[in-house]
Amino acid sequence: LLAASLMAPRPAEVFEAMRASGVLKALLPEVDALFGVPALCDRAEPVDVGRHQLRLLDETARAQAPLAVRFAALMHKIGMADTPTEIWPSHYKHEQRGQALLAGLAQRFAVPEDALALGRLVIDACDRVHRANDLRAGPLAALLERLQALEHPRRFEQLLCVCTCDYAAYPGHSAAEYPKADRLRRARDAYAGTDVTGLTSDAALQARAHSIALALRGAQARGHAGGA
């Protein structure tokens, strides 16, 4: 039932019907609890996390994303359901709470391993990807290392897909306007193209950070030239 609902052409409609009938609360209480929970966004008014998650699912359907991506997208904010109400609309450490809820959910459902691994990664890393434009080359290199972008290239691309869809699900946003994914791809390419033979892990990270800085500087210069 969960897989079929996620893979529907308009998954938001399916989940709305499940919520209205009480099925969602019985099947996925972690997701049902997100409705009515406020979260900050770039507008004056907070968004309802549950409503946002439904818009996010529809964005993954528009992107024709596979099941693992749609499942991970649904899991992204589940930790916000357990945020103490006194700190709303902030959600400090929702990632840790989300990982615990995902672990419990995985005991109830036979979640495919690729979907579960991506779900863990999305909970942990999606907000970091959203901050990619604010990161210098060193932190970007460290982020790519933490994401194992070279070891798991498909999972890295799926993470970027979830983040793009998450951005597009906010009011007034669109997937075409999300620059963080391309910035991280450029950084990943520079990271991958750095020769670190014989270097210690720290020296390798520094060399990769240097390559990333040069690549991003070059992309920025080309952008300014194109706009001149």
Short mmCIF file of C-alpha atoms in Angstrom, two decimals:
data_model
loop_
_atom_site.label_atom_id
_atom_site.label_comp_id
_atom_site.label_asym_id
_atom_site.label_seq_id
_atom_site.Cartn_x
_atom_site.Cartn_y
_atom_site.Cartn_z
CA LEU A 1 0.00 0.00 0.00
CA LEU A 2 2.76 2.46 0.91
CA ALA A 3 4.77 1.80 -2.27
CA ALA A 4 1.66 2.08 -4.47
CA SER A 5 0.66 5.35 -2.77
CA LEU A 6 4.11 6.83 -3.23
CA MET A 7 4.26 5.83 -6.91
CA ALA A 8 0.85 7.28 -7.77
CA PRO A 9 0.81 10.05 -10.43
CA ARG A 10 -0.55 12.47 -7.77
CA PRO A 11 0.59 10.98 -4.45
CA ALA A 12 -0.68 13.99 -2.48
CA GLU A 13 -4.27 13.09 -3.39
CA VAL A 14 -3.76 9.52 -2.21
CA PHE A 15 -2.22 10.57 1.08
CA GLU A 16 -4.97 13.16 1.62
CA ALA A 17 -7.57 10.42 1.19
CA MET A 18 -5.64 8.16 3.56
CA ARG A 19 -5.50 10.93 6.13
CA ALA A 20 -9.21 11.72 5.84
CA SER A 21 -10.12 8.06 6.36
CA GLY A 22 -7.76 7.54 9.30
CA VAL A 23 -5.59 5.08 7.36
CA LEU A 24 -2.56 7.37 7.42
CA LYS A 25 -2.65 7.63 11.21
CA ALA A 26 -2.83 3.85 11.52
CA LEU A 27 -0.23 3.14 8.84
CA LEU A 28 2.22 6.04 9.26
CA PRO A 29 1.56 7.88 12.53
CA GLU A 30 4.97 9.58 12.13
CA VAL A 31 3.74 11.30 8.95
CA ASP A 32 0.20 11.95 10.16
CA ALA A 33 1.64 13.80 13.17
CA LEU A 34 3.32 16.35 10.88
CA PHE A 35 0.02 18.04 10.00
CA GLY A 36 -0.45 21.18 12.04
CA VAL A 37 3.26 21.45 12.85
CA PRO A 38 4.69 24.82 11.71
CA ALA A 39 8.17 25.26 10.24
CA LEU A 40 10.13 28.31 9.14
CA CYS A 41 10.55 29.16 5.47
CA ASP A 42 11.66 32.22 3.51
CA ARG A 43 8.25 33.87 3.89
CA ALA A 44 6.75 35.67 6.85
CA GLU A 45 4.35 32.86 7.71
CA PRO A 46 5.56 29.37 8.64
CA VAL A 47 4.51 26.42 6.50
CA ASP A 48 2.53 23.43 7.73
CA VAL A 49 5.02 20.56 7.60
CA GLY A 50 2.42 17.94 6.69
CA ARG A 51 1.08 20.03 3.81
CA HIS A 52 4.61 20.72 2.65
CA GLN A 53 5.38 17.00 2.60
CA LEU A 54 2.42 16.36 0.32
CA ARG A 55 3.58 19.09 -2.07
CA LEU A 56 7.04 17.52 -1.94
CA LEU A 57 5.65 14.12 -2.93
CA ASP A 58 3.90 15.66 -5.92
CA GLU A 59 7.19 17.30 -6.93
CA THR A 60 8.93 13.91 -6.86
CA ALA A 61 6.15 12.54 -9.06
CA ARG A 62 6.64 15.43 -11.51
CA ALA A 63 10.33 14.54 -11.61
CA GLN A 64 9.32 10.91 -12.32
CA ALA A 65 11.49 9.88 -9.38
CA PRO A 66 11.84 6.21 -8.41
CA LEU A 67 10.41 4.71 -5.24
CA ALA A 68 13.57 5.19 -3.17
CA VAL A 69 13.53 8.95 -3.84
CA ARG A 70 9.84 9.29 -3.02
CA PHE A 71 10.20 7.29 0.19
CA ALA A 72 13.22 9.34 1.29
CA ALA A 73 11.35 12.56 0.52
CA LEU A 74 8.48 11.46 2.74
CA MET A 75 10.94 10.71 5.55
CA HIS A 76 12.84 14.00 5.31
CA LYS A 77 11.02 15.94 8.00
CA ILE A 78 9.46 13.22 10.18
CA GLY A 79 11.60 14.26 13.14
CA MET A 80 9.74 17.58 13.26
CA ALA A 81 6.67 15.77 14.60
CA ASP A 82 8.54 15.20 17.88
CA THR A 83 9.86 18.75 18.27
CA PRO A 84 8.87 20.24 21.66
CA THR A 85 6.04 22.68 20.94
CA GLU A 86 7.68 25.42 22.99
CA ILE A 87 10.42 25.87 20.35
CA TRP A 88 8.11 25.86 17.30
CA PRO A 89 8.51 26.91 14.49
CA SER A 90 12.20 26.02 14.96
CA HIS A 91 13.13 22.34 14.84
CA TYR A 92 16.50 22.02 16.52
CA LYS A 93 18.02 18.54 16.11
CA HIS A 94 15.04 17.21 14.16
CA GLU A 95 17.53 15.06 12.25
CA GLN A 96 18.34 12.91 15.31
CA ARG A 97 14.66 12.50 16.09
CA GLY A 98 13.97 11.65 12.46
CA GLN A 99 16.61 8.93 12.38
CA ALA A 100 15.07 7.30 15.46
CA LEU A 101 11.58 7.41 13.92
CA LEU A 102 12.87 5.99 10.63
CA ALA A 103 14.53 3.12 12.49
CA GLY A 104 11.23 2.31 14.18
CA LEU A 105 9.32 2.55 10.91
CA ALA A 106 11.80 0.18 9.23
CA GLN A 107 10.89 -2.47 11.80
CA ARG A 108 7.25 -2.33 10.71
CA PHE A 109 7.78 -2.23 6.93
CA ALA A 110 9.99 -4.20 4.58
CA VAL A 111 11.70 -1.10 3.24
CA PRO A 112 14.13 -1.78 0.36
CA GLU A 113 17.71 -1.23 1.48
CA ASP A 114 18.38 1.46 -1.12
CA ALA A 115 15.32 3.42 0.00
CA LEU A 116 16.27 3.07 3.66
CA ALA A 117 19.86 4.19 3.04
CA LEU A 118 18.66 7.17 1.02
CA GLY A 119 16.09 8.02 3.70
CA ARG A 120 18.81 8.13 6.35
CA LEU A 121 20.98 10.31 4.12
CA VAL A 122 18.16 12.72 3.26
CA ILE A 123 17.22 13.20 6.92
CA ASP A 124 20.84 13.89 7.79
CA ALA A 125 22.00 15.90 4.78
CA CYS A 126 19.14 17.67 2.98
CA ASP A 127 19.34 20.82 5.09
CA ARG A 128 23.12 20.87 4.60
CA VAL A 129 22.62 20.78 0.83
CA HIS A 130 20.19 23.69 1.16
CA ARG A 131 23.04 25.68 2.73
CA ALA A 132 25.52 24.81 -0.04
CA ASN A 133 25.67 28.36 -1.42
CA ASP A 134 26.84 29.58 1.96
CA LEU A 135 29.67 27.03 2.21
CA ARG A 136 33.25 27.75 1.21
CA ALA A 137 35.36 25.21 -0.67
CA GLY A 138 36.74 23.51 2.46
CA PRO A 139 33.36 22.74 4.02
CA LEU A 140 32.05 21.69 0.58
CA ALA A 141 34.87 19.18 0.22
CA ALA A 142 34.14 17.86 3.72
CA LEU A 143 30.44 17.61 2.88
CA LEU A 144 31.14 15.63 -0.30
CA GLU A 145 33.40 13.29 1.68
CA ARG A 146 30.69 12.80 4.30
CA LEU A 147 28.09 12.14 1.59
CA GLN A 148 30.42 9.60 -0.07
CA ALA A 149 29.63 11.33 -3.35
CA LEU A 150 32.28 9.39 -5.28
CA GLU A 151 31.57 6.00 -3.71
CA HIS A 152 27.81 6.25 -4.22
CA PRO A 153 27.20 8.52 -7.25
CA ARG A 154 23.62 7.35 -7.87
CA ARG A 155 22.63 7.95 -4.26
CA PHE A 156 24.28 11.38 -4.40
CA GLU A 157 22.17 12.31 -7.44
CA GLN A 158 19.04 11.00 -5.71
CA LEU A 159 19.80 13.18 -2.70
CA LEU A 160 20.06 16.21 -4.98
CA CYS A 161 16.72 15.24 -6.55
CA VAL A 162 15.02 15.19 -3.14
CA CYS A 163 16.57 18.53 -2.21
CA THR A 164 15.47 20.11 -5.50
CA CYS A 165 11.93 18.83 -5.05
CA ASP A 166 11.91 19.99 -1.42
CA TYR A 167 12.88 23.49 -2.54
CA ALA A 168 10.24 23.49 -5.28
CA ALA A 169 7.54 22.46 -2.79
CA TYR A 170 7.77 25.79 -0.94
CA PRO A 171 5.38 28.56 -2.06
CA GLY A 172 6.72 30.67 -4.91
CA HIS A 173 9.60 28.29 -5.72
CA SER A 174 10.36 26.10 -8.71
CA ALA A 175 12.86 23.34 -9.37
CA ALA A 176 14.42 25.33 -12.21
CA GLU A 177 15.43 28.08 -9.76
CA TYR A 178 17.39 25.80 -7.38
CA PRO A 179 21.13 26.54 -7.77
CA LYS A 180 22.50 24.36 -4.96
CA ALA A 181 22.35 21.10 -6.93
CA ASP A 182 24.47 22.40 -9.81
CA ARG A 183 26.93 23.98 -7.37
CA LEU A 184 27.39 20.65 -5.63
CA ARG A 185 27.78 18.83 -8.96
CA ARG A 186 30.53 21.25 -10.00
CA ALA A 187 32.18 20.76 -6.63
CA ARG A 188 31.84 16.97 -6.95
CA ASP A 189 33.45 17.00 -10.41
CA ALA A 190 36.38 19.08 -9.13
CA TYR A 191 36.67 16.83 -6.07
CA ALA A 192 36.70 13.73 -8.26
CA GLY A 193 39.26 15.16 -10.68
CA THR A 194 41.87 15.95 -8.03
CA ASP A 195 44.93 13.71 -7.99
CA VAL A 196 45.49 12.81 -4.33
CA THR A 197 47.91 9.93 -4.88
CA GLY A 198 50.28 9.58 -1.95
CA LEU A 199 48.60 12.29 0.14
CA THR A 200 47.41 11.90 3.69
CA SER A 201 43.66 12.17 4.22
CA ASP A 202 43.98 15.74 5.52
CA ALA A 203 46.24 16.79 2.64
CA ALA A 204 43.90 15.12 0.15
CA LEU A 205 40.94 17.03 1.53
CA GLN A 206 42.88 20.29 1.28
CA ALA A 207 43.87 19.54 -2.32
CA ARG A 208 40.28 18.76 -3.22
CA ALA A 209 39.09 21.93 -1.52
CA HIS A 210 41.58 23.91 -3.61
CA SER A 211 40.26 22.32 -6.80
CA ILE A 212 36.69 23.08 -5.76
CA ALA A 213 37.57 26.73 -5.07
CA LEU A 214 39.11 27.09 -8.54
CA ALA A 215 36.14 25.40 -10.22
CA LEU A 216 33.55 27.53 -8.45
CA ARG A 217 35.55 30.69 -9.08
CA GLY A 218 35.69 29.82 -12.76
CA ALA A 219 31.95 29.15 -12.90
CA GLN A 220 31.27 32.46 -11.17
CA ALA A 221 33.51 34.33 -13.61
CA ARG A 222 31.76 32.72 -16.58
CA GLY A 223 28.41 33.68 -15.07
CA HIS A 224 29.46 37.31 -14.73
CA ALA A 225 30.84 37.33 -18.29
CA GLY A 226 27.62 35.87 -19.63
CA GLY A 227 25.58 38.53 -17.88
CA ALA A 228 27.78 41.42 -19.05
#
